[in-house]
Amino acid sequence: MTVVGVTGGIGSGKSAFVARLSQHEGVRVILADDLAKRLMVEDAAVRRQLVERFGPETYAADGSLDRAAIARRVFADEAELEALNAIVHPAVRRGLTREMEAARASGVRVLVYEAALLLETGGDAVVDQVVLIDAPVEVRVARAAARDGVSASDVRARMRHQIDPAEARQQAGRVVDNAGTLEALHAAADQLAIDLGAGPRAV
C-alpha cells in the first residue's frame, strides 16, 4: 500500500484534487479535518483535555463541539491555537495510524491523507510521498473568501498559520500548480492515480 499525503494552503484546491482521487478504484481517502472533528467529539480523553483547557462551553448542551466558538478563540490568539493543536494533533496522528492499519488489512492500494498542516505537524514522516497543491496567493485568497463568505483579511490571517508555499515546495515530492481550470486539476489527479498504480475512475 502506498500512502500519499496531500497538502496545500487555504484556497489551493486540495479538497477538489482529493475528491477526484477518491473516484479511482483502489483509493481510500482520509481527511485530517474530518478525523479531528470526529475525535474531538467521540474521544473521551480529547474531550476531557479540551474542557480542562478551554472550559465547558467548548461543547453545547447536546454534546456537540462548538467549532465556531473554538475558532474565534484560537485564531485570535497564537498561544490558544498552540494549546488546541497540542491536544488535537497527537490524537489525529494516533487515529491516522489506526486508519492506515485498517486500510492495509482491507487491501487498499493507495491511501490518501489530506491535511492542510501535513508538513507543519511532521505528517510527512508517516507518508510515502507528499503532494503539494499550490496556486498564487491572490488566487487562493479570492477562492477562500468566496467559498467561506469571509473577507480577504480573514483569509490572510489564516494563511499566517500555514507553512510558506516556497518552503512547502522544497519539501514536497510532487507539486501540482492549480492556477488554471478544474479540468486541469482533475487531469493532474488522474495522472497521479495512474502513476501510483490505482485503478480507473469508478464513476
XYZ file of N, CA, C and O in Angstrom:
812
model
N 0.835 -1.202 0.000
C 0.000 0.000 0.000
C 0.869 1.250 0.000
O 1.835 1.330 0.754
N 0.532 2.187 -0.848
C 1.232 3.462 -0.894
C 0.405 4.513 -0.160
O -0.800 4.639 -0.400
N 1.062 5.244 0.725
C 0.381 6.301 1.480
C 0.855 7.645 0.945
O 2.058 7.941 0.956
N -0.084 8.443 0.480
C 0.229 9.746 -0.108
C -0.367 10.846 0.754
O -1.562 10.827 1.062
N 0.464 11.788 1.138
C -0.014 12.949 1.870
C -0.260 14.089 0.902
O 0.643 14.486 0.171
N -1.473 14.585 0.869
C -1.821 15.714 0.011
C -2.037 16.935 0.884
O -2.825 16.900 1.835
N -1.335 18.012 0.559
C -1.443 19.217 1.363
C -1.462 20.441 0.467
O -1.311 20.349 -0.751
N -1.656 21.590 1.083
C -1.724 22.844 0.343
C -2.384 23.891 1.221
O -3.170 23.560 2.114
N -2.064 25.140 0.978
C -2.633 26.217 1.773
C -4.109 26.415 1.500
O -4.675 25.847 0.557
N -4.736 27.221 2.303
C -6.147 27.529 2.144
C -6.405 28.082 0.744
O -5.645 28.893 0.233
N -7.458 27.575 0.111
C -7.804 28.043 -1.227
C -6.972 27.453 -2.347
O -7.112 27.852 -3.506
N -6.131 26.480 -2.040
C -5.243 25.912 -3.069
C -5.975 24.958 -4.005
O -5.560 24.754 -5.145
N -7.046 24.335 -3.511
C -7.779 23.361 -4.314
C -7.500 21.919 -3.948
O -7.869 21.007 -4.689
N -6.879 21.697 -2.790
C -6.524 20.325 -2.416
C -7.752 19.450 -2.201
O -7.721 18.254 -2.493
N -8.845 20.032 -1.707
C -10.056 19.233 -1.480
C -10.626 18.718 -2.799
O -11.050 17.563 -2.896
N -10.639 19.570 -3.820
C -11.129 19.149 -5.138
C -10.209 18.096 -5.737
O -10.668 17.146 -6.385
N -8.925 18.243 -5.518
C -7.939 17.278 -6.032
C -8.163 15.913 -5.386
O -8.207 14.886 -6.069
N -8.325 15.910 -4.079
C -8.510 14.655 -3.345
C -9.852 14.016 -3.689
O -9.967 12.787 -3.783
N -10.876 14.845 -3.878
C -12.182 14.299 -4.251
C -12.094 13.549 -5.574
O -12.714 12.496 -5.749
N -11.308 14.084 -6.506
C -11.121 13.388 -7.783
C -10.354 12.082 -7.582
O -10.706 11.039 -8.159
N -9.305 12.110 -6.772
C -8.546 10.898 -6.498
C -9.438 9.802 -5.918
O -9.280 8.618 -6.247
N -10.363 10.194 -5.070
C -11.217 9.224 -4.390
C -12.105 8.448 -5.346
O -12.658 7.407 -4.982
N -12.259 8.941 -6.566
C -13.104 8.273 -7.548
C -12.404 7.098 -8.232
O -13.034 6.346 -8.971
N -11.123 6.943 -7.985
C -10.368 5.856 -8.610
C -10.445 4.585 -7.768
O -10.385 4.635 -6.542
N -10.548 3.465 -8.455
C -10.602 2.181 -7.769
C -9.303 1.932 -7.005
O -8.217 2.210 -7.496
N -9.446 1.391 -5.801
C -8.273 1.069 -5.002
C -7.753 2.216 -4.172
O -6.734 2.078 -3.488
N -8.447 3.361 -4.219
C -8.005 4.542 -3.465
C -8.947 4.772 -2.286
O -10.172 4.744 -2.447
N -8.384 4.972 -1.122
C -9.163 5.385 0.052
C -8.618 6.720 0.539
O -7.397 6.911 0.586
N -9.512 7.620 0.906
C -9.120 8.965 1.332
C -9.453 9.176 2.802
O -10.550 8.829 3.259
N -8.509 9.742 3.520
C -8.728 10.157 4.909
C -8.518 11.662 4.970
O -7.472 12.162 4.538
N -9.497 12.379 5.485
C -9.396 13.829 5.621
C -9.037 14.162 7.064
O -9.776 13.811 7.990
N -7.916 14.833 7.244
C -7.451 15.141 8.596
C -8.482 15.955 9.364
O -8.703 15.732 10.561
N -9.141 16.893 8.678
C -10.113 17.739 9.357
C -11.299 16.921 9.845
O -11.766 17.107 10.979
N -11.773 15.990 9.027
C -12.891 15.142 9.444
C -12.484 14.230 10.597
O -13.267 14.003 11.531
N -11.268 13.712 10.531
C -10.771 12.853 11.600
C -10.673 13.634 12.903
O -11.081 13.147 13.967
N -10.175 14.862 12.829
C -10.069 15.701 14.024
C -11.443 16.017 14.608
O -11.647 15.934 15.829
N -12.397 16.365 13.743
C -13.762 16.662 14.214
C -14.347 15.466 14.949
O -14.970 15.614 16.012
N -14.158 14.289 14.378
C -14.726 13.085 14.991
C -14.092 12.799 16.343
O -14.785 12.497 17.321
N -12.768 12.926 16.413
C -12.073 12.638 17.667
C -12.413 13.655 18.750
O -12.496 13.305 19.930
N -12.640 14.905 18.368
C -12.970 15.940 19.348
C -14.345 15.721 19.960
O -14.658 16.259 21.025
N -15.157 14.911 19.309
C -16.491 14.591 19.833
C -16.518 13.213 20.482
O -17.102 13.033 21.555
N -15.853 12.232 19.853
C -16.000 10.842 20.274
C -14.911 10.347 21.225
O -15.140 9.390 21.963
N -13.733 10.964 21.199
C -12.623 10.502 22.030
C -12.731 11.132 23.420
O -12.583 12.345 23.581
N -12.964 10.299 24.418
C -13.189 10.805 25.770
C -11.987 11.570 26.308
O -12.146 12.595 26.990
N -10.780 11.100 26.020
C -9.577 11.770 26.518
C -9.426 13.150 25.884
O -9.071 14.127 26.557
N -9.710 13.251 24.594
C -9.621 14.539 23.909
C -10.670 15.500 24.455
O -10.379 16.677 24.707
N -11.883 15.022 24.639
C -12.948 15.873 25.196
C -12.546 16.419 26.567
O -12.725 17.600 26.859
N -12.003 15.539 27.397
C -11.621 15.953 28.742
C -10.540 17.030 28.699
O -10.616 18.048 29.415
N -9.546 16.846 27.837
C -8.474 17.834 27.733
C -8.981 19.183 27.202
O -8.545 20.238 27.667
N -9.900 19.123 26.247
C -10.437 20.368 25.692
C -11.245 21.127 26.730
O -11.141 22.360 26.828
N -12.039 20.422 27.507
C -12.839 21.077 28.552
C -11.934 21.660 29.627
O -12.152 22.781 30.102
N -10.902 20.920 29.992
C -9.972 21.407 31.014
C -9.247 22.666 30.541
O -8.991 23.579 31.333
N -8.907 22.722 29.258
C -8.133 23.852 28.739
C -9.000 25.025 28.318
O -8.658 26.189 28.568
N -10.152 24.737 27.690
C -10.955 25.815 27.112
C -12.298 26.035 27.805
O -13.034 26.947 27.444
N -12.625 25.195 28.789
C -13.860 25.395 29.538
C -15.011 24.558 29.013
O -14.989 24.086 27.870
N -16.052 24.381 29.842
C -17.207 23.554 29.460
C -17.982 24.110 28.267
O -18.716 23.366 27.599
N -17.827 25.397 27.991
C -18.532 25.996 26.859
C -17.991 25.502 25.517
O -18.523 25.839 24.452
N -16.931 24.704 25.563
C -16.387 24.107 24.340
C -17.428 23.221 23.661
O -17.428 23.086 22.435
N -18.314 22.638 24.467
C -19.347 21.741 23.939
C -20.735 22.291 24.258
O -20.964 22.864 25.327
N -21.650 22.090 23.328
C -23.035 22.508 23.520
C -23.742 21.527 24.452
O -23.205 20.464 24.791
N -24.967 21.862 24.817
C -25.718 21.024 25.748
C -25.962 19.631 25.196
O -26.058 18.660 25.956
N -26.046 19.514 23.872
C -26.291 18.202 23.264
C -25.015 17.386 23.072
O -25.033 16.297 22.497
N -23.881 17.932 23.539
C -22.615 17.216 23.449
C -21.817 17.511 22.204
O -20.680 17.041 22.068
N -22.365 18.285 21.293
C -21.649 18.620 20.061
C -20.602 19.697 20.330
O -20.736 20.505 21.252
N -19.567 19.690 19.520
C -18.484 20.661 19.655
C -18.917 22.003 19.092
O -19.475 22.076 17.996
N -18.658 23.077 19.823
C -18.956 24.419 19.320
C -17.738 24.900 18.543
O -16.887 25.623 19.050
N -17.669 24.494 17.295
C -16.498 24.792 16.470
C -16.323 26.289 16.223
O -15.197 26.787 16.157
N -17.423 27.000 16.073
C -17.335 28.435 15.807
C -16.700 29.161 16.989
O -15.853 30.045 16.809
N -17.091 28.781 18.189
C -16.539 29.419 19.385
C -15.047 29.115 19.524
O -14.252 30.001 19.853
N -14.685 27.862 19.262
C -13.274 27.479 19.320
C -12.471 28.260 18.290
O -11.377 28.779 18.578
N -12.994 28.362 17.074
C -12.278 29.061 16.002
C -12.056 30.526 16.353
O -10.959 31.066 16.145
N -13.079 31.176 16.859
C -12.934 32.601 17.225
C -11.849 32.770 18.287
O -11.100 33.755 18.258
N -11.776 31.823 19.174
C -10.817 31.944 20.270
C -9.388 31.690 19.824
O -8.479 32.462 20.142
N -9.172 30.626 19.057
C -7.802 30.244 18.742
C -7.183 31.069 17.625
O -5.969 31.314 17.637
N -7.975 31.523 16.650
C -7.382 32.266 15.550
C -7.035 33.697 15.946
O -6.333 34.398 15.230
N -7.509 34.113 17.107
C -7.178 35.452 17.592
C -6.023 35.439 18.576
O -5.552 36.493 19.006
N -5.536 34.248 18.917
C -4.510 34.144 19.952
C -3.592 32.966 19.625
O -4.016 31.807 19.645
N -2.339 33.259 19.339
C -1.377 32.231 18.952
C -1.207 31.172 20.033
O -1.115 29.972 19.737
N -1.181 31.595 21.293
C -0.993 30.646 22.391
C -2.177 29.688 22.493
O -2.004 28.497 22.782
N -3.380 30.214 22.266
C -4.566 29.370 22.319
C -4.558 28.343 21.182
O -4.938 27.190 21.364
N -4.129 28.777 20.005
C -4.050 27.864 18.865
C -3.034 26.757 19.138
O -3.285 25.577 18.841
N -1.905 27.118 19.702
C -0.883 26.114 20.025
C -1.409 25.119 21.049
O -1.121 23.918 20.966
N -2.195 25.612 22.011
C -2.767 24.725 23.026
C -3.756 23.748 22.401
O -3.775 22.553 22.740
N -4.576 24.238 21.479
C -5.521 23.360 20.787
C -4.788 22.306 19.969
O -5.112 21.116 20.030
N -3.779 22.744 19.226
C -3.026 21.812 18.384
C -2.316 20.752 19.217
O -2.201 19.593 18.798
N -1.843 21.143 20.403
C -1.133 20.201 21.266
C -2.048 19.082 21.751
O -1.590 17.971 22.052
N -3.336 19.358 21.803
C -4.306 18.340 22.203
C -4.756 17.508 21.007
O -4.798 16.270 21.057
N -5.084 18.191 19.914
C -5.730 17.516 18.781
C -4.752 16.779 17.882
O -5.022 15.643 17.448
N -3.605 17.378 17.576
C -2.705 16.759 16.600
C -2.194 15.379 17.010
O -2.174 14.455 16.172
N -1.783 15.169 18.270
C -1.361 13.808 18.645
C -2.501 12.801 18.512
O -2.273 11.644 18.128
N -3.718 13.219 18.823
C -4.868 12.325 18.707
C -5.127 11.978 17.245
O -5.452 10.830 16.913
N -4.985 12.959 16.378
C -5.171 12.708 14.939
C -4.109 11.751 14.430
O -4.396 10.857 13.627
N -2.872 11.907 14.895
C -1.806 11.003 14.466
C -2.115 9.562 14.886
O -1.917 8.619 14.111
N -2.600 9.405 16.102
C -2.971 8.052 16.555
C -4.131 7.504 15.719
O -4.148 6.329 15.345
N -5.089 8.375 15.417
C -6.218 7.958 14.598
C -5.787 7.576 13.197
O -6.297 6.613 12.614
N -4.847 8.325 12.646
C -4.332 8.021 11.311
C -3.651 6.664 11.301
O -3.817 5.880 10.354
N -2.893 6.362 12.330
C -2.216 5.065 12.411
C -3.234 3.928 12.378
O -3.043 2.925 11.681
N -4.324 4.096 13.107
C -5.370 3.066 13.105
C -6.003 2.932 11.720
O -6.274 1.832 11.242
N -6.246 4.070 11.072
C -6.850 4.060 9.735
C -5.916 3.393 8.721
O -6.360 2.659 7.826
N -4.630 3.652 8.850
C -3.651 3.041 7.943
C -3.631 1.529 8.121
O -3.569 0.776 7.133
N -3.674 1.068 9.346
C -3.661 -0.371 9.609
C -4.902 -1.032 9.028
O -4.825 -2.115 8.427
N -6.052 -0.372 9.185
C -7.300 -0.926 8.660
C -7.286 -0.962 7.137
O -7.747 -1.923 6.515
N -6.750 0.103 6.523
C -6.683 0.160 5.061
C -5.775 -0.925 4.514
O -6.098 -1.597 3.524
N -4.631 -1.104 5.149
C -3.687 -2.132 4.697
C -4.320 -3.525 4.814
O -4.181 -4.354 3.915
N -5.039 -3.755 5.906
C -5.659 -5.062 6.122
C -6.770 -5.345 5.116
O -7.031 -6.505 4.791
N -7.410 -4.291 4.609
C -8.523 -4.491 3.675
C -8.094 -4.426 2.215
O -8.931 -4.446 1.320
N -6.781 -4.339 1.967
C -6.284 -4.412 0.609
C -6.323 -3.122 -0.182
O -6.283 -3.152 -1.424
N -6.387 -1.995 0.490
C -6.361 -0.708 -0.205
C -5.009 -0.533 -0.895
O -3.960 -0.788 -0.292
N -5.026 -0.107 -2.139
C -3.775 0.069 -2.884
C -3.125 1.415 -2.602
O -1.913 1.521 -2.451
N -3.951 2.467 -2.558
C -3.439 3.825 -2.349
C -4.261 4.494 -1.258
O -5.478 4.653 -1.396
N -3.608 4.877 -0.176
C -4.265 5.607 0.899
C -3.849 7.071 0.795
O -2.662 7.392 0.829
N -4.821 7.950 0.650
C -4.556 9.381 0.522
C -4.940 10.072 1.822
O -6.085 9.955 2.288
N -3.991 10.775 2.397
C -4.221 11.523 3.639
C -4.145 13.003 3.317
O -3.084 13.522 2.988
N -5.288 13.677 3.367
C -5.346 15.108 3.046
C -5.292 15.918 4.331
O -6.136 15.746 5.219
N -4.268 16.763 4.450
C -4.087 17.549 5.666
C -3.471 18.898 5.333
O -2.402 18.965 4.733
N -4.146 19.961 5.740
C -3.639 21.306 5.476
C -2.304 21.538 6.177
O -1.430 22.234 5.655
N -2.148 20.948 7.361
C -0.935 21.157 8.160
C -0.047 19.915 8.165
O 0.631 19.630 9.149
N -0.030 19.208 7.069
C 0.757 17.976 6.992
C 2.220 18.214 7.320
O 2.825 17.507 8.141
N 2.829 19.210 6.683
C 4.258 19.473 6.875
C 4.525 20.129 8.224
O 5.530 19.833 8.874
N 3.623 20.997 8.659
C 3.819 21.706 9.919
C 3.796 20.764 11.123
O 4.435 21.032 12.147
N 3.057 19.662 11.007
C 2.900 18.736 12.130
C 3.768 17.485 11.998
O 3.645 16.558 12.802
N 4.631 17.456 10.994
C 5.501 16.303 10.818
C 4.826 15.103 10.196
O 5.360 13.987 10.236
N 3.654 15.325 9.597
C 2.931 14.223 8.982
C 3.634 13.628 7.791
O 3.360 12.480 7.412
N 4.551 14.380 7.205
C 5.295 13.857 6.060
C 6.149 12.652 6.445
O 6.551 11.872 5.575
N 6.409 12.478 7.738
C 7.239 11.358 8.191
C 6.499 10.027 8.130
O 7.131 8.969 8.153
N 5.159 10.062 8.039
C 4.400 8.811 8.066
C 3.760 8.499 6.712
O 2.984 7.555 6.605
N 4.080 9.285 5.688
C 3.564 9.003 4.346
C 4.732 8.676 3.424
O 5.887 8.986 3.715
N 4.425 8.041 2.299
C 5.466 7.663 1.344
C 5.794 8.780 0.370
O 6.903 8.831 -0.175
N 4.846 9.667 0.148
C 5.042 10.744 -0.814
C 4.180 11.936 -0.415
O 3.044 11.762 0.044
N 4.721 13.134 -0.585
C 3.970 14.364 -0.305
C 3.643 15.046 -1.620
O 4.527 15.302 -2.446
N 2.356 15.338 -1.817
C 1.896 16.069 -2.993
C 1.364 17.416 -2.521
O 0.463 17.475 -1.677
N 1.927 18.477 -3.049
C 1.512 19.833 -2.696
C 0.649 20.413 -3.804
O 1.042 20.415 -4.968
N -0.534 20.906 -3.447
C -1.387 21.629 -4.379
C -1.175 23.114 -4.096
O -1.319 23.558 -2.958
N -0.825 23.876 -5.119
C -0.469 25.280 -4.893
C -1.075 26.162 -5.976
O -1.430 25.696 -7.067
N -1.189 27.431 -5.658
C -1.685 28.445 -6.593
C -1.199 29.792 -6.078
O -0.838 29.927 -4.898
N -1.165 30.814 -6.928
C -0.753 32.143 -6.476
C -1.601 32.623 -5.294
O -2.794 32.299 -5.211
N -0.979 33.364 -4.404
C -1.653 33.799 -3.181
C -2.956 34.535 -3.476
O -3.989 34.279 -2.831
N -2.954 35.453 -4.430
C -4.165 36.221 -4.711
C -5.295 35.317 -5.201
O -6.464 35.557 -4.887
N -4.957 34.301 -5.958
C -5.968 33.344 -6.422
C -6.541 32.582 -5.230
O -7.759 32.401 -5.111
N -5.663 32.152 -4.344
C -6.108 31.401 -3.165
C -6.985 32.252 -2.252
O -8.007 31.778 -1.740
N -6.601 33.506 -2.057
C -7.395 34.408 -1.212
C -8.786 34.591 -1.796
O -9.793 34.512 -1.078
N -8.860 34.836 -3.089
C -10.159 35.052 -3.738
C -11.036 33.810 -3.626
O -12.238 33.906 -3.332
N -10.450 32.645 -3.855
C -11.221 31.399 -3.776
C -11.767 31.180 -2.369
O -12.951 30.863 -2.183
N -10.893 31.302 -1.374
C -11.295 31.023 0.008
C -12.316 32.035 0.508
O -13.261 31.670 1.218
N -12.155 33.296 0.154
C -13.093 34.329 0.589
C -14.477 34.065 0.006
O -15.495 34.176 0.705
N -14.516 33.701 -1.276
C -15.798 33.420 -1.927
C -16.438 32.157 -1.355
O -17.654 32.096 -1.133
N -15.624 31.159 -1.122
C -16.135 29.879 -0.622
C -16.693 29.997 0.788
O -17.752 29.458 1.102
N -15.963 30.694 1.664
C -16.319 30.747 3.082
C -17.138 31.976 3.465
O -17.573 32.090 4.615
N -17.315 32.904 2.531
C -18.072 34.106 2.838
C -17.387 35.004 3.859
O -18.045 35.604 4.716
N -16.066 35.094 3.769
C -15.301 35.915 4.707
C -14.491 36.946 3.918
O -14.436 36.908 2.694
N -13.866 37.857 4.645
C -13.084 38.895 3.993
C -11.706 38.379 3.605
O -11.224 37.368 4.136
N -11.071 39.092 2.693
C -9.715 38.730 2.277
C -8.754 38.799 3.461
O -7.843 37.979 3.572
N -8.965 39.761 4.350
C -8.078 39.890 5.513
C -8.223 38.690 6.442
O -7.240 38.234 7.048
N -9.437 38.154 6.548
C -9.648 36.957 7.371
C -8.886 35.769 6.783
O -8.288 34.975 7.509
N -8.928 35.645 5.466
C -8.217 34.549 4.802
C -6.718 34.685 5.020
O -6.027 33.713 5.336
N -6.215 35.893 4.864
C -4.777 36.111 5.049
C -4.356 35.822 6.489
O -3.239 35.355 6.735
N -5.232 36.089 7.441
C -4.922 35.797 8.841
C -4.756 34.291 9.039
O -3.865 33.841 9.763
N -5.607 33.503 8.377
C -5.485 32.045 8.474
C -4.201 31.567 7.794
O -3.554 30.620 8.260
N -3.841 32.223 6.708
C -2.633 31.833 5.985
C -1.383 31.969 6.836
O -0.407 31.242 6.634
N -1.416 32.878 7.764
C -0.223 33.098 8.602
C 0.101 31.890 9.458
O 1.228 31.756 9.950
N -0.872 31.017 9.645
C -0.651 29.822 10.461
C -0.170 28.642 9.633
O 0.042 27.559 10.172
N -0.015 28.840 8.326
C 0.386 27.754 7.446
C 1.798 27.983 6.918
O 2.271 29.117 6.849
N 2.434 26.916 6.520
C 3.807 26.965 6.041
C 3.915 27.833 4.786
O 2.978 27.910 3.981
N 5.054 28.501 4.628
C 5.281 29.304 3.435
C 5.291 28.397 2.207
O 5.944 27.351 2.206
N 4.539 28.769 1.154
C 4.467 27.906 -0.036
C 5.828 27.559 -0.633
O 6.021 26.444 -1.128
N 6.777 28.501 -0.595
C 8.098 28.229 -1.156
C 8.793 27.116 -0.377
O 9.438 26.231 -0.964
N 8.650 27.143 0.943
C 9.242 26.095 1.770
C 8.529 24.765 1.537
O 9.161 23.701 1.472
N 7.206 24.828 1.391
C 6.439 23.607 1.143
C 6.851 22.963 -0.172
O 6.940 21.735 -0.277
N 7.113 23.785 -1.186
C 7.531 23.247 -2.480
C 8.847 22.484 -2.360
O 9.054 21.476 -3.045
N 9.727 22.948 -1.502
C 11.009 22.271 -1.328
C 10.841 20.916 -0.650
O 11.612 19.986 -0.900
N 9.841 20.802 0.192
C 9.647 19.565 0.939
C 8.776 18.552 0.199
O 8.804 17.359 0.521
N 7.996 19.009 -0.760
C 7.074 18.119 -1.461
C 7.795 17.292 -2.522
O 8.730 17.760 -3.173
N 7.330 16.086 -2.711
C 7.888 15.254 -3.760
C 7.257 15.543 -5.106
O 7.827 15.249 -6.156
N 6.060 16.114 -5.069
C 5.327 16.424 -6.283
C 4.514 17.693 -6.044
O 3.881 17.825 -4.998
N 4.547 18.616 -6.992
C 3.816 19.875 -6.871
C 2.831 19.982 -8.022
O 3.188 19.790 -9.189
N 1.585 20.268 -7.690
C 0.550 20.485 -8.696
C 0.166 21.952 -8.662
O -0.338 22.447 -7.650
N 0.432 22.655 -9.747
C 0.071 24.069 -9.823
C -1.389 24.187 -10.237
O -1.781 23.721 -11.313
N -2.181 24.808 -9.384
C -3.627 24.888 -9.621
C -4.081 26.333 -9.823
O -4.953 26.832 -9.126
N -3.465 26.990 -10.782
C -3.889 28.347 -11.128
C -4.871 28.330 -12.286
O -5.421 29.370 -12.661
N -5.098 27.142 -12.858
C -5.932 27.040 -14.045
C -7.329 26.544 -13.761
O -7.951 26.885 -12.758
N -7.808 25.672 -14.645
C -9.190 25.210 -14.590
C -9.343 23.979 -13.704
O -8.370 23.285 -13.388
N -10.591 23.696 -13.350
C -10.887 22.491 -12.586
C -10.573 21.251 -13.424
O -10.116 20.236 -12.886
N -10.795 21.342 -14.722
C -10.498 20.219 -15.606
C -9.009 19.883 -15.566
O -8.634 18.704 -15.565
N -8.169 20.902 -15.532
C -6.725 20.677 -15.471
C -6.334 20.035 -14.141
O -5.471 19.156 -14.091
N -6.991 20.473 -13.065
C -6.712 19.890 -11.752
C -7.130 18.424 -11.732
O -6.404 17.564 -11.206
N -8.285 18.126 -12.302
C -8.749 16.739 -12.371
C -7.786 15.877 -13.183
O -7.517 14.722 -12.819
N -7.273 16.431 -14.267
C -6.323 15.684 -15.096
C -5.060 15.356 -14.310
O -4.499 14.258 -14.433
N -4.611 16.292 -13.487
C -3.424 16.057 -12.655
C -3.693 14.967 -11.620
O -2.828 14.129 -11.338
N -4.896 14.968 -11.062
C -5.258 13.938 -10.085
C -5.324 12.568 -10.758
O -4.840 11.565 -10.206
N -5.900 12.511 -11.948
C -5.979 11.246 -12.683
C -4.586 10.714 -13.001
O -4.330 9.509 -12.919
N -3.683 11.605 -13.375
C -2.326 11.184 -13.695
C -1.615 10.639 -12.458
O -0.896 9.639 -12.533
N -1.826 11.285 -11.318
C -1.223 10.782 -10.085
C -1.752 9.387 -9.768
O -0.979 8.494 -9.393
N -3.051 9.199 -9.922
C -3.635 7.887 -9.657
C -3.015 6.824 -10.558
O -2.695 5.711 -10.101
N -2.820 7.158 -11.824
C -2.189 6.223 -12.763
C -0.763 5.907 -12.322
O -0.333 4.749 -12.289
N -0.014 6.951 -11.964
C 1.376 6.771 -11.562
C 1.507 5.906 -10.307
O 2.515 5.207 -10.127
N 0.509 5.961 -9.441
C 0.553 5.199 -8.197
C 0.000 3.788 -8.335
O 0.006 3.005 -7.388
N -0.491 3.475 -9.536
C -0.997 2.134 -9.771
C -2.417 1.901 -9.332
O -2.853 0.750 -9.167
N -3.169 2.995 -9.140
C -4.576 2.835 -8.778
C -5.369 2.436 -10.012
O -4.900 2.551 -11.153
N -6.586 1.979 -9.791
C -7.428 1.566 -10.893
C -8.064 2.765 -11.583
O -7.847 3.926 -11.200
N -8.857 2.518 -12.615
C -9.517 3.601 -13.344
C -10.575 4.264 -12.475
O -10.920 3.761 -11.399
N -11.078 5.377 -12.947
C -12.142 6.065 -12.213
C -13.355 5.160 -12.134
O -13.782 4.560 -13.105
N -13.921 5.093 -10.932
C -15.066 4.212 -10.701
C -16.378 4.889 -11.065
O -17.420 4.223 -11.117
N -16.369 6.192 -11.251
C -17.609 6.914 -11.590
C -17.353 7.804 -12.777
O -16.216 8.072 -13.129
